[in-house]
mmCIF file of C-alpha atoms and ligand atoms in Angstrom:
data_model
loop_
_atom_site.group_PDB
_atom_site.id
_atom_site.type_symbol
_atom_site.label_atom_id
_atom_site.label_comp_id
_atom_site.label_asym_id
_atom_site.label_seq_id
_atom_site.Cartn_x
_atom_site.Cartn_y
_atom_site.Cartn_z
ATOM 1 C CA MET A 1 9.409 -56.234 21.245
ATOM 2 C CA SER A 2 10.547 -53.082 19.416
ATOM 3 C CA ASP A 3 13.611 -51.102 20.537
ATOM 4 C CA PHE A 4 11.258 -48.336 21.528
ATOM 5 C CA ALA A 5 9.126 -50.575 23.774
ATOM 6 C CA LEU A 6 12.205 -52.165 25.386
ATOM 7 C CA SER A 7 13.809 -48.764 26.029
ATOM 8 C CA PHE A 8 10.516 -47.379 27.321
ATOM 9 C CA ASP A 9 10.107 -50.228 29.803
ATOM 10 C CA LYS A 10 13.713 -49.926 30.930
ATOM 11 C CA ALA A 11 13.522 -46.143 31.407
ATOM 12 C CA SER A 12 10.257 -46.488 33.402
ATOM 13 C CA ARG A 13 11.778 -49.149 35.645
ATOM 14 C CA LEU A 14 15.030 -47.267 36.239
ATOM 15 C CA SER A 15 13.203 -43.975 36.940
ATOM 16 C CA ALA A 16 10.957 -45.750 39.470
ATOM 17 C CA GLU A 17 14.048 -47.252 41.100
ATOM 18 C CA ARG A 18 15.446 -43.736 41.495
ATOM 19 C CA ALA A 19 12.410 -42.838 43.597
ATOM 20 C CA MET A 20 12.943 -45.902 45.785
ATOM 21 C CA ALA A 21 16.684 -45.318 46.327
ATOM 22 C CA VAL A 22 17.765 -44.932 49.959
ATOM 23 C CA SER A 23 19.196 -41.530 49.110
ATOM 24 C CA PRO A 24 19.045 -39.515 45.859
ATOM 25 C CA LEU A 25 22.793 -39.017 46.280
ATOM 26 C CA VAL A 26 23.376 -42.591 45.048
ATOM 27 C CA TRP A 27 21.799 -42.107 41.618
ATOM 28 C CA LYS A 28 23.035 -38.537 41.317
ATOM 29 C CA LEU A 29 26.632 -39.743 41.741
ATOM 30 C CA LYS A 30 26.049 -42.538 39.226
ATOM 31 C CA ARG A 31 24.628 -39.994 36.807
ATOM 32 C CA LEU A 32 27.627 -37.701 37.323
ATOM 33 C CA PHE A 33 30.083 -40.487 36.456
ATOM 34 C CA ASN A 34 27.740 -42.043 33.860
ATOM 35 C CA ILE A 35 27.944 -45.514 35.373
ATOM 36 C CA GLY A 36 25.640 -48.447 36.205
ATOM 37 C CA SER A 37 21.881 -47.915 36.061
ATOM 38 C CA GLU A 38 22.278 -44.207 35.187
ATOM 39 C CA ARG A 39 24.306 -45.105 32.112
ATOM 40 C CA GLU A 40 21.585 -47.563 31.070
ATOM 41 C CA LEU A 41 18.905 -44.912 31.691
ATOM 42 C CA ARG A 42 20.773 -42.361 29.561
ATOM 43 C CA GLU A 43 21.010 -44.845 26.691
ATOM 44 C CA ALA A 44 17.316 -45.787 26.964
ATOM 45 C CA LEU A 45 16.336 -42.102 26.966
ATOM 46 C CA ARG A 46 18.471 -41.512 23.855
ATOM 47 C CA VAL A 47 16.506 -44.203 21.966
ATOM 48 C CA ILE A 48 13.125 -42.921 23.242
ATOM 49 C CA ASN A 49 13.916 -39.302 22.346
ATOM 50 C CA MET A 50 15.120 -40.287 18.886
ATOM 51 C CA LEU A 51 11.984 -42.297 18.120
ATOM 52 C CA ALA A 52 9.622 -39.679 19.563
ATOM 53 C CA LYS A 53 11.245 -37.074 17.284
ATOM 54 C CA GLU A 54 10.769 -39.486 14.383
ATOM 55 C CA VAL A 55 7.020 -39.685 15.141
ATOM 56 C CA ILE A 56 6.855 -35.875 14.963
ATOM 57 C CA ASN A 57 8.907 -35.735 11.740
ATOM 58 C CA GLN A 58 6.645 -38.307 10.080
ATOM 59 C CA ARG A 59 3.565 -36.330 11.044
ATOM 60 C CA ARG A 60 5.166 -33.175 9.692
ATOM 61 C CA LYS A 61 5.819 -34.915 6.365
ATOM 62 C CA MET A 62 2.187 -36.121 6.255
ATOM 63 C CA GLY A 63 1.009 -32.578 6.986
ATOM 64 C CA PHE A 64 -0.712 -31.778 10.258
ATOM 65 C CA SER A 65 -2.422 -28.418 9.856
ATOM 66 C CA LYS A 66 -5.771 -29.892 8.812
ATOM 67 C CA HIS A 67 -5.635 -33.073 10.939
ATOM 68 C CA LYS A 68 -7.602 -33.283 14.151
ATOM 69 C CA ASP A 69 -5.691 -36.046 15.993
ATOM 70 C CA LEU A 70 -4.070 -35.140 19.308
ATOM 71 C CA LEU A 71 -0.483 -34.832 18.061
ATOM 72 C CA SER A 72 -1.512 -32.634 15.089
ATOM 73 C CA ARG A 73 -3.470 -30.367 17.413
ATOM 74 C CA PHE A 74 -0.410 -29.968 19.669
ATOM 75 C CA MET A 75 1.804 -29.367 16.608
ATOM 76 C CA ASN A 76 -0.524 -26.604 15.470
ATOM 77 C CA ASN A 77 -0.027 -24.809 18.785
ATOM 78 C CA VAL A 78 3.489 -25.655 19.967
ATOM 79 C CA ASP A 79 6.630 -24.634 18.063
ATOM 80 C CA ASP A 80 9.277 -25.846 20.499
ATOM 81 C CA GLU A 81 10.589 -29.229 19.248
ATOM 82 C CA THR A 82 11.755 -30.407 22.694
ATOM 83 C CA CYS A 83 8.407 -29.525 24.210
ATOM 84 C CA LEU A 84 6.604 -31.470 21.443
ATOM 85 C CA ARG A 85 8.901 -34.449 21.979
ATOM 86 C CA ASP A 86 8.171 -34.403 25.708
ATOM 87 C CA ILE A 87 4.409 -34.205 25.018
ATOM 88 C CA VAL A 88 4.626 -37.355 22.886
ATOM 89 C CA ILE A 89 6.567 -39.176 25.595
ATOM 90 C CA SER A 90 4.281 -37.961 28.396
ATOM 91 C CA PHE A 91 1.159 -39.193 26.623
ATOM 92 C CA LEU A 92 2.776 -42.540 25.932
ATOM 93 C CA LEU A 93 3.881 -42.887 29.530
ATOM 94 C CA ALA A 94 0.515 -41.765 30.855
ATOM 95 C CA GLY A 95 -1.618 -43.862 28.536
ATOM 96 C CA ARG A 96 0.266 -47.037 27.615
ATOM 97 C CA ASP A 97 1.120 -48.985 30.737
ATOM 98 C CA THR A 98 -1.727 -47.627 32.887
ATOM 99 C CA VAL A 99 -4.449 -49.092 30.669
ATOM 100 C CA ALA A 100 -2.483 -52.312 30.189
ATOM 101 C CA SER A 101 -2.088 -52.639 33.967
ATOM 102 C CA ALA A 102 -5.831 -52.095 34.559
ATOM 103 C CA LEU A 103 -6.717 -54.664 31.916
ATOM 104 C CA THR A 104 -4.335 -57.253 33.377
ATOM 105 C CA SER A 105 -5.816 -56.860 36.867
ATOM 106 C CA PHE A 106 -9.334 -56.904 35.452
ATOM 107 C CA PHE A 107 -8.830 -60.151 33.571
ATOM 108 C CA TRP A 108 -7.302 -61.706 36.672
ATOM 109 C CA LEU A 109 -10.272 -60.660 38.812
ATOM 110 C CA LEU A 110 -12.807 -61.798 36.211
ATOM 111 C CA ALA A 111 -11.153 -65.211 36.016
ATOM 112 C CA LYS A 112 -11.378 -65.463 39.800
ATOM 113 C CA HIS A 113 -14.963 -64.141 39.939
ATOM 114 C CA PRO A 114 -16.888 -65.857 37.127
ATOM 115 C CA GLN A 115 -20.208 -64.546 38.469
ATOM 116 C CA VAL A 116 -19.016 -60.977 37.872
ATOM 117 C CA GLU A 117 -18.006 -61.882 34.317
ATOM 118 C CA LEU A 118 -21.430 -63.464 33.808
ATOM 119 C CA GLU A 119 -23.191 -60.294 35.062
ATOM 120 C CA ILE A 120 -21.162 -58.239 32.564
ATOM 121 C CA LEU A 121 -22.104 -60.592 29.705
ATOM 122 C CA LEU A 122 -25.796 -60.606 30.658
ATOM 123 C CA GLU A 123 -25.870 -56.807 30.884
ATOM 124 C CA ALA A 124 -24.158 -56.543 27.468
ATOM 125 C CA ASP A 125 -26.714 -58.888 25.899
ATOM 126 C CA LYS A 126 -29.550 -56.884 27.411
ATOM 127 C CA VAL A 127 -28.220 -53.409 26.417
ATOM 128 C CA ILE A 128 -26.446 -54.178 23.149
ATOM 129 C CA GLY A 129 -28.287 -57.295 22.099
ATOM 130 C CA ALA A 130 -26.973 -60.863 21.939
ATOM 131 C CA ASN A 131 -24.539 -61.338 19.030
ATOM 132 C CA LYS A 132 -24.679 -57.604 18.270
ATOM 133 C CA GLU A 133 -21.727 -55.188 18.359
ATOM 134 C CA LEU A 134 -21.503 -52.065 20.505
ATOM 135 C CA ARG A 135 -22.905 -49.208 18.380
ATOM 136 C CA SER A 136 -22.105 -45.988 20.164
ATOM 137 C CA PHE A 137 -20.477 -44.174 23.074
ATOM 138 C CA GLU A 138 -23.964 -43.592 24.536
ATOM 139 C CA GLU A 139 -24.625 -47.336 24.533
ATOM 140 C CA LEU A 140 -21.352 -47.915 26.401
ATOM 141 C CA GLY A 141 -22.580 -45.456 29.014
ATOM 142 C CA LYS A 142 -25.586 -47.679 29.691
ATOM 143 C CA LEU A 143 -23.393 -50.552 30.854
ATOM 144 C CA HIS A 144 -23.524 -49.604 34.534
ATOM 145 C CA TYR A 145 -22.432 -52.950 35.920
ATOM 146 C CA LEU A 146 -19.376 -53.021 33.642
ATOM 147 C CA GLN A 147 -18.386 -49.507 34.728
ATOM 148 C CA ALA A 148 -18.862 -50.537 38.391
ATOM 149 C CA ALA A 149 -16.636 -53.617 37.901
ATOM 150 C CA VAL A 150 -13.880 -51.535 36.266
ATOM 151 C CA TYR A 151 -13.944 -48.990 39.105
ATOM 152 C CA GLU A 152 -13.938 -51.747 41.687
ATOM 153 C CA CYS A 153 -10.978 -53.400 39.991
ATOM 154 C CA MET A 154 -8.916 -50.197 40.086
ATOM 155 C CA ARG A 155 -9.896 -49.553 43.722
ATOM 156 C CA LEU A 156 -8.007 -52.733 44.650
ATOM 157 C CA TYR A 157 -5.373 -52.571 41.905
ATOM 158 C CA PRO A 158 -4.783 -48.938 40.933
ATOM 159 C CA PRO A 159 -2.351 -48.706 38.002
ATOM 160 C CA VAL A 160 -0.700 -45.703 39.672
ATOM 161 C CA GLN A 161 -0.381 -47.108 43.156
ATOM 162 C CA PHE A 162 1.289 -44.053 44.706
ATOM 163 C CA ASP A 163 2.149 -40.607 43.507
ATOM 164 C CA SER A 164 4.412 -37.932 44.975
ATOM 165 C CA LYS A 165 4.483 -34.165 44.792
ATOM 166 C CA PHE A 166 7.017 -31.686 46.141
ATOM 167 C CA CYS A 167 5.747 -28.681 48.080
ATOM 168 C CA VAL A 168 6.759 -25.426 46.323
ATOM 169 C CA GLU A 169 6.289 -23.191 49.351
ATOM 170 C CA ASP A 170 5.339 -23.603 53.029
ATOM 171 C CA ASP A 171 1.716 -24.709 53.236
ATOM 172 C CA VAL A 172 -0.917 -25.928 55.707
ATOM 173 C CA LEU A 173 -3.204 -28.892 54.875
ATOM 174 C CA PRO A 174 -6.958 -28.651 55.653
ATOM 175 C CA ASP A 175 -6.446 -30.715 58.848
ATOM 176 C CA GLY A 176 -3.825 -28.240 60.131
ATOM 177 C CA THR A 177 -0.746 -30.281 59.191
ATOM 178 C CA LYS A 178 2.125 -27.928 58.318
ATOM 179 C CA VAL A 179 4.083 -28.818 55.180
ATOM 180 C CA LYS A 180 7.438 -27.143 54.682
ATOM 181 C CA SER A 181 8.637 -26.016 51.256
ATOM 182 C CA GLY A 182 10.575 -28.818 49.497
ATOM 183 C CA THR A 183 8.801 -31.626 51.409
ATOM 184 C CA ARG A 184 7.829 -34.657 49.392
ATOM 185 C CA VAL A 185 4.126 -35.476 49.914
ATOM 186 C CA THR A 186 2.796 -38.816 48.701
ATOM 187 C CA TYR A 187 -0.793 -40.002 48.348
ATOM 188 C CA HIS A 188 -1.313 -43.743 48.033
ATOM 189 C CA PRO A 189 -4.388 -44.949 46.088
ATOM 190 C CA TYR A 190 -3.411 -48.608 46.669
ATOM 191 C CA ALA A 191 -3.513 -48.208 50.449
ATOM 192 C CA MET A 192 -6.533 -45.871 50.391
ATOM 193 C CA GLY A 193 -8.517 -48.347 48.285
ATOM 194 C CA ARG A 194 -8.157 -50.939 50.986
ATOM 195 C CA LEU A 195 -8.903 -48.832 54.067
ATOM 196 C CA GLU A 196 -11.855 -50.105 56.116
ATOM 197 C CA ASP A 197 -12.450 -46.550 57.325
ATOM 198 C CA LEU A 198 -13.144 -45.512 53.734
ATOM 199 C CA TRP A 199 -14.726 -48.608 52.199
ATOM 200 C CA GLY A 200 -16.189 -50.543 55.112
ATOM 201 C CA GLU A 201 -15.499 -53.984 56.549
ATOM 202 C CA ASP A 202 -15.568 -55.674 53.145
ATOM 203 C CA SER A 203 -12.896 -53.302 51.799
ATOM 204 C CA MET A 204 -10.723 -56.220 50.674
ATOM 205 C CA GLU A 205 -13.507 -57.891 48.692
ATOM 206 C CA PHE A 206 -14.032 -57.406 44.958
ATOM 207 C CA ARG A 207 -17.681 -56.304 44.979
ATOM 208 C CA PRO A 208 -18.784 -54.175 41.975
ATOM 209 C CA GLN A 209 -22.229 -53.706 43.594
ATOM 210 C CA ARG A 210 -20.742 -51.155 45.995
ATOM 211 C CA TRP A 211 -20.679 -48.687 43.068
ATOM 212 C CA LEU A 212 -24.347 -49.198 42.140
ATOM 213 C CA LYS A 213 -27.469 -47.530 43.518
ATOM 214 C CA GLY A 214 -30.666 -49.112 42.142
ATOM 215 C CA GLY A 215 -28.593 -50.603 39.309
ATOM 216 C CA VAL A 216 -27.119 -47.199 38.339
ATOM 217 C CA PHE A 217 -23.402 -46.428 38.670
ATOM 218 C CA HIS A 218 -22.638 -43.609 41.085
ATOM 219 C CA HIS A 219 -19.315 -41.800 41.416
ATOM 220 C CA GLU A 220 -17.363 -41.535 44.631
ATOM 221 C CA ASN A 221 -15.588 -38.390 45.728
ATOM 222 C CA PRO A 222 -12.312 -38.400 43.693
ATOM 223 C CA PHE A 223 -10.392 -37.463 46.865
ATOM 224 C CA LYS A 224 -11.596 -40.752 48.363
ATOM 225 C CA TYR A 225 -10.799 -42.616 45.114
ATOM 226 C CA PRO A 226 -7.744 -40.813 43.691
ATOM 227 C CA VAL A 227 -7.005 -43.496 41.090
ATOM 228 C CA PHE A 228 -6.962 -40.779 38.410
ATOM 229 C CA GLN A 229 -5.805 -38.177 40.923
ATOM 230 C CA ALA A 230 -8.233 -35.367 41.781
ATOM 231 C CA GLY A 231 -8.589 -31.605 41.487
ATOM 232 C CA LEU A 232 -6.944 -29.453 38.854
ATOM 233 C CA ARG A 233 -4.332 -32.000 37.793
ATOM 234 C CA VAL A 234 -6.744 -34.894 37.397
ATOM 235 C CA CYS A 235 -5.805 -37.393 34.639
ATOM 236 C CA MET A 236 -6.503 -35.873 31.229
ATOM 237 C CA GLY A 237 -7.046 -39.318 29.687
ATOM 238 C CA LYS A 238 -9.510 -40.634 32.275
ATOM 239 C CA GLU A 239 -12.557 -40.955 30.010
ATOM 240 C CA MET A 240 -10.464 -42.344 27.168
ATOM 241 C CA ALA A 241 -8.873 -44.893 29.498
ATOM 242 C CA LEU A 242 -12.268 -46.028 30.826
ATOM 243 C CA MET A 243 -13.586 -46.360 27.289
ATOM 244 C CA GLU A 244 -10.552 -48.388 26.207
ATOM 245 C CA ILE A 245 -10.759 -50.738 29.185
ATOM 246 C CA LYS A 246 -14.488 -51.329 28.758
ATOM 247 C CA CYS A 247 -14.369 -51.793 24.963
ATOM 248 C CA VAL A 248 -11.388 -54.157 25.037
ATOM 249 C CA THR A 249 -12.851 -56.223 27.871
ATOM 250 C CA LEU A 250 -16.280 -56.470 26.284
ATOM 251 C CA SER A 251 -15.064 -57.460 22.863
ATOM 252 C CA LEU A 252 -12.711 -60.068 24.297
ATOM 253 C CA ILE A 253 -14.928 -61.728 26.896
ATOM 254 C CA ARG A 254 -17.908 -61.879 24.545
ATOM 255 C CA SER A 255 -15.860 -64.015 22.125
ATOM 256 C CA PHE A 256 -13.323 -65.760 24.312
ATOM 257 C CA HIS A 257 -12.976 -67.525 27.600
ATOM 258 C CA PHE A 258 -9.837 -66.887 29.671
ATOM 259 C CA LYS A 259 -8.620 -69.515 32.052
ATOM 260 C CA LEU A 260 -5.731 -68.877 34.454
ATOM 261 C CA LEU A 261 -2.829 -71.257 34.016
ATOM 262 C CA PRO A 262 -2.285 -73.529 36.998
ATOM 263 C CA PRO A 263 0.181 -72.013 39.472
ATOM 264 C CA VAL A 264 3.740 -72.186 38.241
ATOM 265 C CA VAL A 265 6.627 -72.525 40.684
ATOM 266 C CA ASN A 266 7.559 -69.113 42.069
ATOM 267 C CA HIS A 267 4.667 -67.483 40.264
ATOM 268 C CA ALA A 268 1.982 -69.049 42.494
ATOM 269 C CA THR A 269 -0.105 -65.883 42.727
ATOM 270 C CA PRO A 270 0.345 -62.964 40.340
ATOM 271 C CA ARG A 271 2.275 -60.328 42.247
ATOM 272 C CA PHE A 272 1.199 -56.733 41.895
ATOM 273 C CA SER A 273 4.548 -54.979 41.829
ATOM 274 C CA PRO A 274 5.334 -51.320 42.132
ATOM 275 C CA GLY A 275 6.932 -49.233 39.372
ATOM 276 C CA LEU A 276 6.053 -45.943 37.703
ATOM 277 C CA THR A 277 3.005 -47.938 36.765
ATOM 278 C CA ALA A 278 2.209 -51.030 38.840
ATOM 279 C CA THR A 279 1.777 -54.298 37.065
ATOM 280 C CA PHE A 280 1.816 -58.054 37.599
ATOM 281 C CA ARG A 281 5.435 -59.063 37.939
ATOM 282 C CA PHE A 282 5.305 -62.230 35.839
ATOM 283 C CA GLY A 283 2.460 -61.190 33.576
ATOM 284 C CA LEU A 284 -0.788 -63.116 33.616
ATOM 285 C CA PRO A 285 -0.458 -66.501 31.915
ATOM 286 C CA VAL A 286 -3.856 -67.641 30.597
ATOM 287 C CA ILE A 287 -5.283 -70.154 28.182
ATOM 288 C CA VAL A 288 -7.647 -68.584 25.678
ATOM 289 C CA GLY A 289 -10.586 -70.585 24.373
ATOM 290 C CA ASP A 290 -13.606 -69.932 22.159
ATOM 291 C CA ARG A 291 -16.469 -68.861 24.438
ATOM 292 C CA LYS A 292 -18.917 -71.076 22.582
ATOM 293 C CA ILE A 293 -16.820 -74.173 23.269
ATOM 294 C CA GLU A 294 -16.450 -75.416 26.859
ATOM 295 C CA PHE A 295 -12.916 -75.903 28.158
ATOM 296 C CA SER A 296 -11.889 -79.524 28.665
ATOM 297 C CA GLU A 297 -9.430 -80.110 31.546
HETATM 298 C C1 HEM B 1 -6.399 -46.625 33.817
HETATM 299 C C2 HEM B 1 -5.673 -45.744 33.176
HETATM 300 C C3 HEM B 1 -5.094 -44.483 33.763
HETATM 301 C C4 HEM B 1 -4.850 -44.164 35.077
HETATM 302 C C5 HEM B 1 -5.127 -45.014 36.318
HETATM 303 C C6 HEM B 1 -4.285 -42.820 35.088
HETATM 304 C C7 HEM B 1 -3.902 -42.156 36.226
HETATM 305 C C8 HEM B 1 -3.337 -40.892 36.250
HETATM 306 C C9 HEM B 1 -2.848 -40.213 37.432
HETATM 307 C C10 HEM B 1 -2.872 -40.764 38.861
HETATM 308 C C11 HEM B 1 -2.371 -38.999 37.043
HETATM 309 C C12 HEM B 1 -1.727 -37.948 37.929
HETATM 310 C C13 HEM B 1 -0.222 -38.084 37.834
HETATM 311 C C14 HEM B 1 0.541 -37.007 38.542
HETATM 312 O O1 HEM B 1 0.075 -35.884 38.688
HETATM 313 O O2 HEM B 1 1.650 -37.292 39.009
HETATM 314 C C15 HEM B 1 -2.559 -38.928 35.598
HETATM 315 C C16 HEM B 1 -2.188 -37.807 34.854
HETATM 316 C C17 HEM B 1 -2.299 -37.774 33.475
HETATM 317 N N1 HEM B 1 -2.823 -38.712 32.645
HETATM 318 FE FE1 HEM B 1 -3.617 -40.507 33.225
HETATM 319 N N2 HEM B 1 -4.197 -42.366 33.802
HETATM 320 C C18 HEM B 1 -4.676 -43.343 32.967
HETATM 321 C C19 HEM B 1 -4.748 -43.270 31.578
HETATM 322 C C20 HEM B 1 -4.402 -42.194 30.808
HETATM 323 C C21 HEM B 1 -4.533 -42.113 29.347
HETATM 324 C C22 HEM B 1 -5.100 -43.221 28.469
HETATM 325 C C23 HEM B 1 -4.048 -40.911 28.980
HETATM 326 C C24 HEM B 1 -3.948 -40.281 27.613
HETATM 327 C C25 HEM B 1 -3.727 -40.902 26.510
HETATM 328 C C26 HEM B 1 -3.638 -40.215 30.182
HETATM 329 C C27 HEM B 1 -3.111 -38.948 30.197
HETATM 330 C C28 HEM B 1 -2.727 -38.284 31.345
HETATM 331 C C29 HEM B 1 -2.091 -36.974 31.335
HETATM 332 C C30 HEM B 1 -1.743 -36.111 30.100
HETATM 333 C C31 HEM B 1 -1.840 -36.638 32.675
HETATM 334 C C32 HEM B 1 -1.187 -35.355 33.220
HETATM 335 C C33 HEM B 1 -2.288 -34.401 33.632
HETATM 336 C C34 HEM B 1 -1.714 -33.137 34.264
HETATM 337 O O3 HEM B 1 -0.672 -33.177 34.929
HETATM 338 O O4 HEM B 1 -2.344 -32.087 34.154
HETATM 339 N N3 HEM B 1 -3.892 -41.039 31.267
HETATM 340 N N4 HEM B 1 -3.154 -40.064 35.159
#
């Protein structure tokens, strides 16, 4: 792995650990004396900042005024170097591990539910054509079962499993709960996705059909399914993320077969573990085979 990726992973982990500390005083003292995890975090951030600035410098050398990619657009409108650097890092943080986490969970669920994988393949053959490649964004939109399966996957395994906000001034929630200024308020998509009150008695089952009405995908209220958050600060990359997850899954499962490796000591079941972005603690060991050739045991 590159220095950037290693530092990025380390900084994400250490920042998440800050949030889980018994008291913020612990990490604040460590930061003051530049010791332990805070020293490691500072070093990781130095590497990340340096490389993010390098990305911006390279783009500047290439010329950005006529380019239409996201970074060039930001560079055309933002002069502050530190702000640009933070934009690069925010988009990486928001878009890198979240999609990877969703894909890992999805491949795990598909391996455990071959009938769902089969439905996705049959739908793809019907809409796109057997042995044909996806041609357009519109065609992707016709894959209702695939979309339902992706939503169902993230209901049970949301990449952002909980998310906190701090109240700026005294407020009252719609149900009358008073929230004092400075209070930390957390919503928990992982817990909400499993509530029987919200999803019914089969809330723990992976059942893509719950998202379909007459074979057509239908959205749920985002406040019931806050996987991408809801309201004004909803995820800016939602549609891009969904497109990535669906395209990667389709192109891989149409060509390859993924078989879970037999349980390994201590890794018996993949463990969904918290972090800034949740992921499977020991990765997802699989054997990859050609879809046209059956696996032999
Ligand atoms: C499955 C994948 C993804 C999930 C589950 C997800 C989820 C979320 C969530 C829960 C938030 C709210 C965070 C907060 O307010 O604390 C958020 C914000 C955001 N996401 Fe995503 N995200 C995903 C992919 C992406 C991608 C691919 C991008 C862009 C490349 C992206 C860009 C952003 C940005 C810029 C924000 C901040 C929006 C704002 O504060 O106004 N996300 N996302």
